[in-house]
Structures are given as structure tokens and as C-alpha cells.
mmCIF file of C-alpha atoms in Angstrom:
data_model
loop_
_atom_site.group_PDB
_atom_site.id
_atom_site.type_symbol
_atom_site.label_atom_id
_atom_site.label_comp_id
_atom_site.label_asym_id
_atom_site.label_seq_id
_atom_site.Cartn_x
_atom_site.Cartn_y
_atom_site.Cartn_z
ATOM 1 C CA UNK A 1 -138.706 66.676 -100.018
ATOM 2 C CA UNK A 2 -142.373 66.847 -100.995
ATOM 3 C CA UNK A 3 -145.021 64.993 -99.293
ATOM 4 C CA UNK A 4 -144.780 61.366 -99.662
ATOM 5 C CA UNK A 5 -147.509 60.370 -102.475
ATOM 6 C CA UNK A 6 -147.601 56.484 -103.510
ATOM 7 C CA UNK A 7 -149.342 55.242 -105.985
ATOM 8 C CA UNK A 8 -149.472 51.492 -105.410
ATOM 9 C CA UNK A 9 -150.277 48.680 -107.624
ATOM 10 C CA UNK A 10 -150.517 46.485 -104.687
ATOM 11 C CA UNK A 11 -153.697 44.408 -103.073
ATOM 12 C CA UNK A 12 -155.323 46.989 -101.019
ATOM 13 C CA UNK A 13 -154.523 44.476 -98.190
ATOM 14 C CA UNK A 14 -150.649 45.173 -98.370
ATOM 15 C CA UNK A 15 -151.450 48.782 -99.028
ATOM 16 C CA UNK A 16 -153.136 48.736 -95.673
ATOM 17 C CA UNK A 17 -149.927 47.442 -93.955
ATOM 18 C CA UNK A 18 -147.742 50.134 -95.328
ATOM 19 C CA UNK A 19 -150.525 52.228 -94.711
ATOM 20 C CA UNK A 20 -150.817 51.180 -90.760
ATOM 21 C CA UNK A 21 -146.868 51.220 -90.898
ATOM 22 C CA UNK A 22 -146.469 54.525 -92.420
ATOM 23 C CA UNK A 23 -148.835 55.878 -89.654
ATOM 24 C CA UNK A 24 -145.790 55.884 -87.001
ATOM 25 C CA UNK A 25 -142.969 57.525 -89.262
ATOM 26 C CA UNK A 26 -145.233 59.498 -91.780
ATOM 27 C CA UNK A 27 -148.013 60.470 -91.057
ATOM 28 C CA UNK A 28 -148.747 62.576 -93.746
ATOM 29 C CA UNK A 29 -147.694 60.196 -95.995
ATOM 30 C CA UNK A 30 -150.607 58.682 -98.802
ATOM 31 C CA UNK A 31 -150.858 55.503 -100.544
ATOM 32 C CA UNK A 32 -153.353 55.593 -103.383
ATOM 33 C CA UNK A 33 -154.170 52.351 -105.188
ATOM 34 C CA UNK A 34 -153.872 52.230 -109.055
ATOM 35 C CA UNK A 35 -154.972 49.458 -111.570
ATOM 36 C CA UNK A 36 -151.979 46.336 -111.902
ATOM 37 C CA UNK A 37 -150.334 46.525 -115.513
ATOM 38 C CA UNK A 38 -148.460 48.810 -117.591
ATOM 39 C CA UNK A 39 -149.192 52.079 -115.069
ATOM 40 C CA UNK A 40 -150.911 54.636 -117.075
ATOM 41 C CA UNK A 41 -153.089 57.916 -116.071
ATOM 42 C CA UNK A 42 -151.138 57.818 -112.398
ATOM 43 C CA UNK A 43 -152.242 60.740 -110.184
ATOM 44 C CA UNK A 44 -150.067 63.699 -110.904
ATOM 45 C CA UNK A 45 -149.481 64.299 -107.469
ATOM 46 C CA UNK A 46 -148.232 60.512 -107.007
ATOM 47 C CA UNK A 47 -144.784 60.734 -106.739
ATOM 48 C CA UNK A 48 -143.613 57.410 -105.474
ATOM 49 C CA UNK A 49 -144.544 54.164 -107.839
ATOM 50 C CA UNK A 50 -145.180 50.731 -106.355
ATOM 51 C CA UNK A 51 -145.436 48.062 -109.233
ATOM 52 C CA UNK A 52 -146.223 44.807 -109.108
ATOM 53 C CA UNK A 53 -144.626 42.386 -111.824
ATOM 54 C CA UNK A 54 -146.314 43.084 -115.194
ATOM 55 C CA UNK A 55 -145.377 40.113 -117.622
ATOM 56 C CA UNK A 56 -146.893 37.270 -115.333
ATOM 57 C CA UNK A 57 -149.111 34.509 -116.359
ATOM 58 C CA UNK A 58 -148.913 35.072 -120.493
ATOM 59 C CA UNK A 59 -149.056 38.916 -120.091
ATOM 60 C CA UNK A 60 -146.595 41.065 -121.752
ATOM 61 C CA UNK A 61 -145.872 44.292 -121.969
ATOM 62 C CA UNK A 62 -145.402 46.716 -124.575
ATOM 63 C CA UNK A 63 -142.053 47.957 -126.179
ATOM 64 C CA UNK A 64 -142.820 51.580 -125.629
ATOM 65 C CA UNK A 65 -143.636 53.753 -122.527
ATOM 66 C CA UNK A 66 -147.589 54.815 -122.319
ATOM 67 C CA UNK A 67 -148.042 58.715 -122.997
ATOM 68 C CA UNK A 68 -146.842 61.000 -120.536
ATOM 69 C CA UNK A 69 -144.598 58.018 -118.948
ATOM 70 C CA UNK A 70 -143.085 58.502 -115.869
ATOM 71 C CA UNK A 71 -145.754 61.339 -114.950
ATOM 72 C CA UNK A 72 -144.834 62.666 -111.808
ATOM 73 C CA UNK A 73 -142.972 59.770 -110.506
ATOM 74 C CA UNK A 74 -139.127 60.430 -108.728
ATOM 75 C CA UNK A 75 -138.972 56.972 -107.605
ATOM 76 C CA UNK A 76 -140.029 53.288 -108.930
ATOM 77 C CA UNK A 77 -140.338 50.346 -106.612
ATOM 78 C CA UNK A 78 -141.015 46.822 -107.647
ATOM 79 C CA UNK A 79 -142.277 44.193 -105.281
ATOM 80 C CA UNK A 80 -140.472 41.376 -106.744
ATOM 81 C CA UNK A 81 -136.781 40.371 -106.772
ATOM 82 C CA UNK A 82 -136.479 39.575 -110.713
ATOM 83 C CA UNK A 83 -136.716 41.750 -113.437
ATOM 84 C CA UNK A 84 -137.342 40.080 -116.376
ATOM 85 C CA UNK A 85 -141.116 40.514 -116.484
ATOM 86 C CA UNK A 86 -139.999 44.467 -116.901
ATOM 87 C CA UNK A 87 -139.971 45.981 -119.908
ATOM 88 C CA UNK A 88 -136.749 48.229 -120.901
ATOM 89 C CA UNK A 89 -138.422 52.304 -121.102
ATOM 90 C CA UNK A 90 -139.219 50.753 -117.122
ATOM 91 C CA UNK A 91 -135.530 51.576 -116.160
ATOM 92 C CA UNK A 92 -134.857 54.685 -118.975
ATOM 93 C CA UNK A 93 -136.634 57.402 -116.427
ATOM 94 C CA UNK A 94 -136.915 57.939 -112.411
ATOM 95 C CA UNK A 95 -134.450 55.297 -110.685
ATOM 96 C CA UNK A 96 -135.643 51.973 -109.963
ATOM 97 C CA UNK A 97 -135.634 49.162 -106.888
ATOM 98 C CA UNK A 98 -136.829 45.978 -106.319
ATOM 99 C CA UNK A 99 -137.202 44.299 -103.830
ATOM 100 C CA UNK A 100 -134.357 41.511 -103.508
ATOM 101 C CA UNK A 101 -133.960 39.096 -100.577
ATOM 102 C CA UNK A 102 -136.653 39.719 -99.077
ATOM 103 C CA UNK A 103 -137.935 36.287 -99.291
ATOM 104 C CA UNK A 104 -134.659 34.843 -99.559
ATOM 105 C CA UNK A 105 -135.289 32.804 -96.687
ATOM 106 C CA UNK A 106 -138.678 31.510 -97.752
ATOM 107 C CA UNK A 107 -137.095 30.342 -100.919
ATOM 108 C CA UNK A 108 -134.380 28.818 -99.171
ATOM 109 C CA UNK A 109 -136.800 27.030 -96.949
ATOM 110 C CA UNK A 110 -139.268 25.477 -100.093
ATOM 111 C CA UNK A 111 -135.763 24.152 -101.987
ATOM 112 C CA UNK A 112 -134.893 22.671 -98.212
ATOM 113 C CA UNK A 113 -138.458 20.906 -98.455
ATOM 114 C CA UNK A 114 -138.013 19.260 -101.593
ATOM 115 C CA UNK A 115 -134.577 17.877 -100.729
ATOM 116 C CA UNK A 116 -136.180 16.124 -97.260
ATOM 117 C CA UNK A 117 -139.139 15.264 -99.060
ATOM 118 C CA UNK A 118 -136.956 13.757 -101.829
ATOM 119 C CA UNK A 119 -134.315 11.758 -99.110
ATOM 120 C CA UNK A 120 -137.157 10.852 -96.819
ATOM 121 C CA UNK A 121 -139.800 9.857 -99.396
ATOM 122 C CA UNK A 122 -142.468 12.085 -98.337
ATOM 123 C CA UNK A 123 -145.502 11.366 -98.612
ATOM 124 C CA UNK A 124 -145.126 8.085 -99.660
ATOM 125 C CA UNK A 125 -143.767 6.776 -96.555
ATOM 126 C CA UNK A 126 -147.134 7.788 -95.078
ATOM 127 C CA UNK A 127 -149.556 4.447 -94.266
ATOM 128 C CA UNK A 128 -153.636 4.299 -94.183
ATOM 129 C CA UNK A 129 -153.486 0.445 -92.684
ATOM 130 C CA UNK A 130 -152.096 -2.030 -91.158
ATOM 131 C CA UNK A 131 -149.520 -2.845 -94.158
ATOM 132 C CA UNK A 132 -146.720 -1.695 -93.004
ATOM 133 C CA UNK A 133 -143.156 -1.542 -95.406
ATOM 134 C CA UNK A 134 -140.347 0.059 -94.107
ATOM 135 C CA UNK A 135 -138.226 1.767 -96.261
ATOM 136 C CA UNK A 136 -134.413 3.389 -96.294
ATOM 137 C CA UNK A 137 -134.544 6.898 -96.063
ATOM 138 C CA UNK A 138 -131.251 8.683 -97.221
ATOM 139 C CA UNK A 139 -129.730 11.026 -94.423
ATOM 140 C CA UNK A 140 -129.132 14.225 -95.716
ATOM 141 C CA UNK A 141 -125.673 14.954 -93.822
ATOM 142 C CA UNK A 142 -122.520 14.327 -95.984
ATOM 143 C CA UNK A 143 -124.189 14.818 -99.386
ATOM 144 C CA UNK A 144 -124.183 17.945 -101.893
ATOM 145 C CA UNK A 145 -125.758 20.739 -102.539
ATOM 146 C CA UNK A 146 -125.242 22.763 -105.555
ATOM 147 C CA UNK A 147 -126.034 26.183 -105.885
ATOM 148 C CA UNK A 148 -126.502 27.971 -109.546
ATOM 149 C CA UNK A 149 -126.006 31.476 -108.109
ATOM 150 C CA UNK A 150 -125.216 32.688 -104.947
ATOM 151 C CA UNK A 151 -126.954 36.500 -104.459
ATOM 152 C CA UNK A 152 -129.718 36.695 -101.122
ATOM 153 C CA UNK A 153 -131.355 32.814 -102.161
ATOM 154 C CA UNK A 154 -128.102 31.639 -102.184
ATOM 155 C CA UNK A 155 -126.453 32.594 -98.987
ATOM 156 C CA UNK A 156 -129.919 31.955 -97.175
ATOM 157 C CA UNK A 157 -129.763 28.347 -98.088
ATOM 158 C CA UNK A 158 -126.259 27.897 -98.047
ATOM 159 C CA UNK A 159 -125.922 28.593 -94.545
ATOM 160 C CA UNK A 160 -128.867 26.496 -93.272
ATOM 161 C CA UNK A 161 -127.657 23.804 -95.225
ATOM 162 C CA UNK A 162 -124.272 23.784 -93.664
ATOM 163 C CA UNK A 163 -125.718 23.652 -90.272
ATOM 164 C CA UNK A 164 -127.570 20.038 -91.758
ATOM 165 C CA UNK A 165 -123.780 18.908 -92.139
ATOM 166 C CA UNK A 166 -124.682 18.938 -96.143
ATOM 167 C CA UNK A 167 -121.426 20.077 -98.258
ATOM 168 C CA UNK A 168 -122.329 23.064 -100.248
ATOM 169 C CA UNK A 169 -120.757 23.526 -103.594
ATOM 170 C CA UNK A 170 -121.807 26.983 -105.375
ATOM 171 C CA UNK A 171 -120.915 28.701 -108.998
ATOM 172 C CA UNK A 172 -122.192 32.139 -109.513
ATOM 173 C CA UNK A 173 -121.455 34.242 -112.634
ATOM 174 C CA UNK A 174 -119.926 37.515 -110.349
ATOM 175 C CA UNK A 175 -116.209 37.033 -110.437
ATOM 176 C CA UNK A 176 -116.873 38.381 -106.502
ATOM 177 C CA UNK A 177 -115.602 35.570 -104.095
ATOM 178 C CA UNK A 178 -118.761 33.597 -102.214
ATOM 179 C CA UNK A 179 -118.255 35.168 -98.879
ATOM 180 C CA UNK A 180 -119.685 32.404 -96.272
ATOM 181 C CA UNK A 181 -117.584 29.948 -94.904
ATOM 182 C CA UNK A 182 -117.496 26.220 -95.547
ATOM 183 C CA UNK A 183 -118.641 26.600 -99.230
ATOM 184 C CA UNK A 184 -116.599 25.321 -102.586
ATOM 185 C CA UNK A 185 -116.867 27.044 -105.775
ATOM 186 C CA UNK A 186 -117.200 25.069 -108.525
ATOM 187 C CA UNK A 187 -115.073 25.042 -111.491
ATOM 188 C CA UNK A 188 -117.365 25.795 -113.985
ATOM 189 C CA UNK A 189 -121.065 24.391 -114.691
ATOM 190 C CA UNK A 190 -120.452 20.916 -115.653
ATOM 191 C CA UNK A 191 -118.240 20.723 -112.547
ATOM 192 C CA UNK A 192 -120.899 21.793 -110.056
ATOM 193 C CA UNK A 193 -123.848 19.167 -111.419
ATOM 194 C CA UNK A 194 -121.245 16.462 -111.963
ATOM 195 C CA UNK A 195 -120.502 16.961 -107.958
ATOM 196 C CA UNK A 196 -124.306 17.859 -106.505
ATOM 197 C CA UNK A 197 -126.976 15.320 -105.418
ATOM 198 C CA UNK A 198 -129.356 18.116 -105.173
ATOM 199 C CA UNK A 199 -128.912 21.368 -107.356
ATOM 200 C CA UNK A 200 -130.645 24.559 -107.091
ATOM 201 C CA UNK A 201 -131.242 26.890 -109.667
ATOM 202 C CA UNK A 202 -130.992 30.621 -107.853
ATOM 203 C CA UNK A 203 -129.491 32.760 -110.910
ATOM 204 C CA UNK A 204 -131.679 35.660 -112.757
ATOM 205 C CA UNK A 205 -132.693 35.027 -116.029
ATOM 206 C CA UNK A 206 -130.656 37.256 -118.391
ATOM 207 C CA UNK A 207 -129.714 36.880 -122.410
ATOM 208 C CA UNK A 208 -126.504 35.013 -121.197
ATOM 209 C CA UNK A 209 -128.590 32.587 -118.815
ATOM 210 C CA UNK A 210 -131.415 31.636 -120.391
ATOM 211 C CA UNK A 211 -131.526 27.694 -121.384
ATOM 212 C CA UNK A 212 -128.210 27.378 -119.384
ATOM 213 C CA UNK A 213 -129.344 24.396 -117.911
ATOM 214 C CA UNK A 214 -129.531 22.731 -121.668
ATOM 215 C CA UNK A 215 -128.796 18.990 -122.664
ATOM 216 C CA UNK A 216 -125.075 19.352 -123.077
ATOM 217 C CA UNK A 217 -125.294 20.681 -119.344
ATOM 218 C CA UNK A 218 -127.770 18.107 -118.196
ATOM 219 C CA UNK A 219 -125.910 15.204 -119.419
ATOM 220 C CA UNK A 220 -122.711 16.094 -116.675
ATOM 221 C CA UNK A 221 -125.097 15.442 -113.745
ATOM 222 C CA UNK A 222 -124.205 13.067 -111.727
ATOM 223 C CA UNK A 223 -126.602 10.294 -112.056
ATOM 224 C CA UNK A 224 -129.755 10.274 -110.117
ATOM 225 C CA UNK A 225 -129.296 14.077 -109.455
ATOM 226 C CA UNK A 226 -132.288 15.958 -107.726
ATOM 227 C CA UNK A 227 -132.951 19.124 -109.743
ATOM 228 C CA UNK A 228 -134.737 22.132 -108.164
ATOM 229 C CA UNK A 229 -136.101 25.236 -110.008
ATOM 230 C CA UNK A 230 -136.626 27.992 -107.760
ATOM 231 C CA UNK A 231 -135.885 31.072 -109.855
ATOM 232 C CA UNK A 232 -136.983 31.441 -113.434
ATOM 233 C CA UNK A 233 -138.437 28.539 -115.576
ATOM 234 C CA UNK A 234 -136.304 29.659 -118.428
ATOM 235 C CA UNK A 235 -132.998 29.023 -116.851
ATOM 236 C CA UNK A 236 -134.112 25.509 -117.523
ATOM 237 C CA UNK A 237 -134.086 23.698 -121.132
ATOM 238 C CA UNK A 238 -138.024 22.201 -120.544
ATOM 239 C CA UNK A 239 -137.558 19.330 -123.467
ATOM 240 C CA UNK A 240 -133.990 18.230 -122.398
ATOM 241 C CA UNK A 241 -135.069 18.234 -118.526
ATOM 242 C CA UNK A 242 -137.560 15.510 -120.258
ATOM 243 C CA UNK A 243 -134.878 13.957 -122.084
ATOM 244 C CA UNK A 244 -132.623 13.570 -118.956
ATOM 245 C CA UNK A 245 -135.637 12.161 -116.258
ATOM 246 C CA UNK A 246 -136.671 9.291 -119.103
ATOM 247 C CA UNK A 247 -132.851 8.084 -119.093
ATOM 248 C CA UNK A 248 -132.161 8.487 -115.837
ATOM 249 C CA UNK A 249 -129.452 11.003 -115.820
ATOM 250 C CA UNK A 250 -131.759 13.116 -113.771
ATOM 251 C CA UNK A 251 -133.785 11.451 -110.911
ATOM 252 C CA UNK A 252 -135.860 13.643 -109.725
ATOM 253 C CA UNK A 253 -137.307 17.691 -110.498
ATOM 254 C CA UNK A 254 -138.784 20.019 -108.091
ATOM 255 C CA UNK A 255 -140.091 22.754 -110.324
ATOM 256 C CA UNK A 256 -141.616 25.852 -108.890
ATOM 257 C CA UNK A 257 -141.056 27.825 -111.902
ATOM 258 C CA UNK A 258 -142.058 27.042 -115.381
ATOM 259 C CA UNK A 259 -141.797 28.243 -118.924
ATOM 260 C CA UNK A 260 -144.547 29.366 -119.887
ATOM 261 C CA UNK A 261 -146.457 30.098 -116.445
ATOM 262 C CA UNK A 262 -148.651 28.560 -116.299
ATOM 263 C CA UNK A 263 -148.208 25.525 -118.614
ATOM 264 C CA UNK A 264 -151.048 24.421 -121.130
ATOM 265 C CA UNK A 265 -152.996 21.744 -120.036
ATOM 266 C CA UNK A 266 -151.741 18.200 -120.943
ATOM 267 C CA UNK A 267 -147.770 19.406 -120.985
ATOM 268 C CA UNK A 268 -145.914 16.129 -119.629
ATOM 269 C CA UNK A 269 -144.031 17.759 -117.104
ATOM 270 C CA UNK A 270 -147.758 17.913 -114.912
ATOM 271 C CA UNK A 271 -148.001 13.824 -115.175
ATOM 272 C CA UNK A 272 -144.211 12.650 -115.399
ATOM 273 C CA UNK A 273 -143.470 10.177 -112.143
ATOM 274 C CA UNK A 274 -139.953 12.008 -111.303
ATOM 275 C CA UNK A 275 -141.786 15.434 -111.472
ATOM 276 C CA UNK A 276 -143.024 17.140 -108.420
ATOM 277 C CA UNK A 277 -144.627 20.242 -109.923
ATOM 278 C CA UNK A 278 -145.535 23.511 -107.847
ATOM 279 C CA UNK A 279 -147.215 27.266 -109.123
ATOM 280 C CA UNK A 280 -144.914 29.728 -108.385
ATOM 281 C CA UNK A 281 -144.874 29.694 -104.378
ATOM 282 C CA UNK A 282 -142.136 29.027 -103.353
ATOM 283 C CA UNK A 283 -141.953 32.937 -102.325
ATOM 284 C CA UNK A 284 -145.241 33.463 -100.767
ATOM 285 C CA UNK A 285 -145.351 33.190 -97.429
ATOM 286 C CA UNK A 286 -147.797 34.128 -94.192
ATOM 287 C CA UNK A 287 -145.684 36.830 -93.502
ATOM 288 C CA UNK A 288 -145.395 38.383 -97.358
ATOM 289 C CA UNK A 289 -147.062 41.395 -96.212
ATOM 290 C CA UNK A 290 -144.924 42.417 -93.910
ATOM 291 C CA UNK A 291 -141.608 41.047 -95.735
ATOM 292 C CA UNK A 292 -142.712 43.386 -98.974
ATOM 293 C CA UNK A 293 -143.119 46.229 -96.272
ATOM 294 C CA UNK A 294 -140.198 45.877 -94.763
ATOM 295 C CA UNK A 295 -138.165 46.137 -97.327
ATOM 296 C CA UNK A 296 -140.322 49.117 -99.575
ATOM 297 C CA UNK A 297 -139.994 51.192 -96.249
ATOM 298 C CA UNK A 298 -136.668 51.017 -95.443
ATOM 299 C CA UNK A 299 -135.886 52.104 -98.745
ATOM 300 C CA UNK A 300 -138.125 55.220 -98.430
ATOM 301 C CA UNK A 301 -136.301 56.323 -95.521
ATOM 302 C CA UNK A 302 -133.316 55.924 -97.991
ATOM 303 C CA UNK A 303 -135.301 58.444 -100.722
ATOM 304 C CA UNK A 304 -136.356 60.377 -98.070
ATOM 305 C CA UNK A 305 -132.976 60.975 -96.688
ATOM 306 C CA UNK A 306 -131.087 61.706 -99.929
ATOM 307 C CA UNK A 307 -129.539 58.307 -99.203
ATOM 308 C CA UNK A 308 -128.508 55.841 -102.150
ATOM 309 C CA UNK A 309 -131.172 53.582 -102.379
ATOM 310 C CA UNK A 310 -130.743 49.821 -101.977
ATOM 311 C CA UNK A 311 -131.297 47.342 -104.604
ATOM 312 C CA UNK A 312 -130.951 49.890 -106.947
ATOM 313 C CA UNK A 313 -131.341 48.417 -110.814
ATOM 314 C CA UNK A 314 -129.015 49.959 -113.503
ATOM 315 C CA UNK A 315 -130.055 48.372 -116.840
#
């Protein structure tokens, strides 16, 4: 093929990691950096597109390609795993991938967090004096997870949560069979939150599963369950969440996803007592630089190679 020509919509600080890592495998290879947003005026002898997510934080894009959309482009890349932000006309020209699983493991470890935190009562266990209370802390072996969908998030934190001794129970909408030992497959929804004690919500957000977690869904749970948001805030029914923490049917929700992103000032999800609240981190981790390199490069050896390309999106 041609010479390798990105144009990247990435940090220049991760474009100097793929540039340092290109270095070794090649070296002619050039990563230009181009504005974040809808990518316009690219440089027509770019032929490689690196996006990052373009309908974050209340910005959306528009229905119809720019002019002269996909310009020289033969390949699109996206740094994230979803694609909702995307707009359609994104996946009508040159094929696209993202990058999904790649922090599969950091995601796995946050919803891990927020189930000790939650059975151990972190921080509020912590003491600044002499007045010491002990309190029960639940063990974490012998109870539930749930999983709402089992792709890369899934598997990563179904398998460290089996090594805790903690029962995994998982429902995913593929009718393929949830390939890792030791974990149940729920019935349908209602059956997986009547059985959890935590639940995490792992599933894309998609026409069919947006509000899926809704009120009649909410009101299976089994009492007191611990409900984590990990993937998309509009998986999640926002007002019957609030319904379900005031009468107790839910006892607790880690959110690190919201809908909208972020929320207006004074939205009672910030201040409610059973809410623990995070922006959007759960997939950011020290290593991010390398974990989005990783994964870009080893699909550019794919490209390069006339190879099919992995994490291909057909939409």
C-alpha cells in the first residue's frame, strides 16, 4: 500500500506515543494532528483517520457528511469503544474500527471499587479521633453479581469476580452462549436484578436499549440492590433510578455515566445520600496512552496486511 498518512484527532501527547511506536515498525509512517469534531479540510494525502468521540459533553453532530467527506481517507479509527456519539454518514464510506476492550479491564476494575467500597463502607469507616465505632462490613464472597451485557467489560469482570468467590449471573442480548466458566445466564431482565446484590450495566446503548433499565425493570430488584452504571447513562431511566433509591428498592448507585454529560447544576442525583456520582472515568487510566496505542496499531498491521480488521463496525 501507500505510505502510511494519519491524520489524528488525538492530544498531541498520544500522537507522540504512536509516533515513538511507529518509529520501530514504520518508519516512514506520519501522524499529522487535525482539529477534534466533525473532521473537515483533512490533508489530502491523509489516508488513515483517527477520531476521537464527537457528541461528548452536549456536542452533537450534524446529520450530513461535511463537503468532500471521506477525502482521502481508506480507513477510520475511533478511540473509543461505543458508538453512539457517531453520527450515521460516519459508517456510509471507508470501513470503520473502534477501539473495544481496550480498557475492559480498567472498567472492570472501577465497578470492582464501588462494590468494596459499598460492602466495606469506604470512606466512612475511616476515623480522625479517638471515637472509635466499629462497624459490620459485608464480605463480598457468596453474593451476586449481575452483569447487563457480557462483550470485553463483561468477561474482564466476570472472571476477577469469580476468583473473589462472588457468583456471577450475566444476560446479554447475543443469543451467543457466555463462554467463561462458572457464570449463570439469567432468564431474562427481571430475573437477573431480582437475583444480583450488585448489578452492572455493560451493554451499548442502541434504539432497543435505551431506558432498559426503566421503573417496571427497577421495581424486580431485589431489595437493597447496588446499581452500577459503567457504560452509557441512557441505558438507565434517570427519574425512576430516583423513584427506586427514595423507596428503597434500590440501595445504593454508582454512576459513572450520566444522561446528559455532564448534568446541570442542582440535578438531585449530585446531592442524593445513596448516590455516589463520578465524570466519566471509569476508563481513563495511567496507562490510556499506551492501551489506545496498542490497540490502533495492531489494527494497522491488519490494514497494512490486507488482513480483516478487528473491531470492525457494520452499521
Amino acid at each position: 500500500m501507500s505510505q502510511v498518512i494519519i491524520a489524528s484527532q488525538l492530544d498531541e501527547d498520544y500522537n507522540d506515543v504512536i509516533r515513538e511506536r511507529l518509529a520501530s515498525i514504520h518508519p516512514q509512517a506520519q501522524v499529522i494532528g487535525v482539529p477534534a469534531g466533525v473532521p473537515s479540510d483533512l490533508p489530502p494525502q491523509a489516508n488513515i483517520l483517527l477520531l476521537r468521540p464527537i457528541n461528548v459533553r452536549g456536542y452533537t453532530a450534524p446529520d450530513t457528511p461535511p463537503p468532500g467527506w471521506p477525502y482521502g481517507a481508506q480507513w477510520v479509527h475511533l478511540v473509543s469503544s461505543g458508538i453512539d456519539f457517531y453520527p450515521q454518514w460516519l459508517f456510509n464510506g471507508p470501513p470503520v474500527s473502534t477501539s473495544r476492550g481496550s480498557a475492559a479491564d480498567n472498567l472492570a476494575e472501577f465497578a470492582l471499587a464501588t462494590i468494596f467500597a459499598a460492602s466495606k463502607h469506604l470512606p466512612d469507616i475511616w476515623v480522625k479521633d479517638a471515637q472509635w465505632h466499629f462497624t459490620a462490613l459485608r464480605p463480598l464472597k457468596g453474593t451476586t453479581l449481575g452483569l447487563l451485557g457480557f462483550g470485553a467489560i463483561g468477561e474482564a469482570l466476570a472472571h476477577k469476580a469469580l476468583a473473589l468467590g462472588i457468583n456471577v449471573v450475566a444476560l446479554r442480548q447475543r443469543a451467543a452462549p457466555i463462554a467463561v466458566e462458572g457464570v449463570e445466564t439469567a432468564r431474562d431482565i427481571h430475573d437477573l436484578f431480582a437475583r444480583a446484590d450488585h448489578l452492572v450495566l455493560a451493554a451499548p446503548l442502541t434504539e432497543a436499549t435505551r431506558h432498559i433499565v426503566n421503573r417496571d425493570v427497577l421495581g424486580s430488584a431485589k431489595p437493597g440492590l447496588h446499581l452500577i452504571n459503567i457504560a452509557r447513562g441512557g441505558l438507565l431511566d434517570q427519574a425512576a433510578l430516583l423513584e427506586a433509591l427514595d423507596n428503597g428498592q434500590i440501595g445504593l448507585a454508582s454512576l459513572d455515566v450520566t444522561e446528559p454529560e455532564p448534568l446541570p447544576d442542582g440535578h438531585p442525583l449530585y446531592t442524593h445520600p445513596r448516590v455516589r456520582l463520578s465524570p466519566h472515568t471509569s476508563a481513563i487510566s495511567t496507562n490510556s496512552k499506551q492501551e489506545i496505542a496498542d490497540t490502533f496499531l495492531a489494527n494497522l498491521e491488519r490494514y497494512v496486511g490486507g488482513s480483516t480488521l478487528a473491531n470492525r463496525v457494520d452499521r
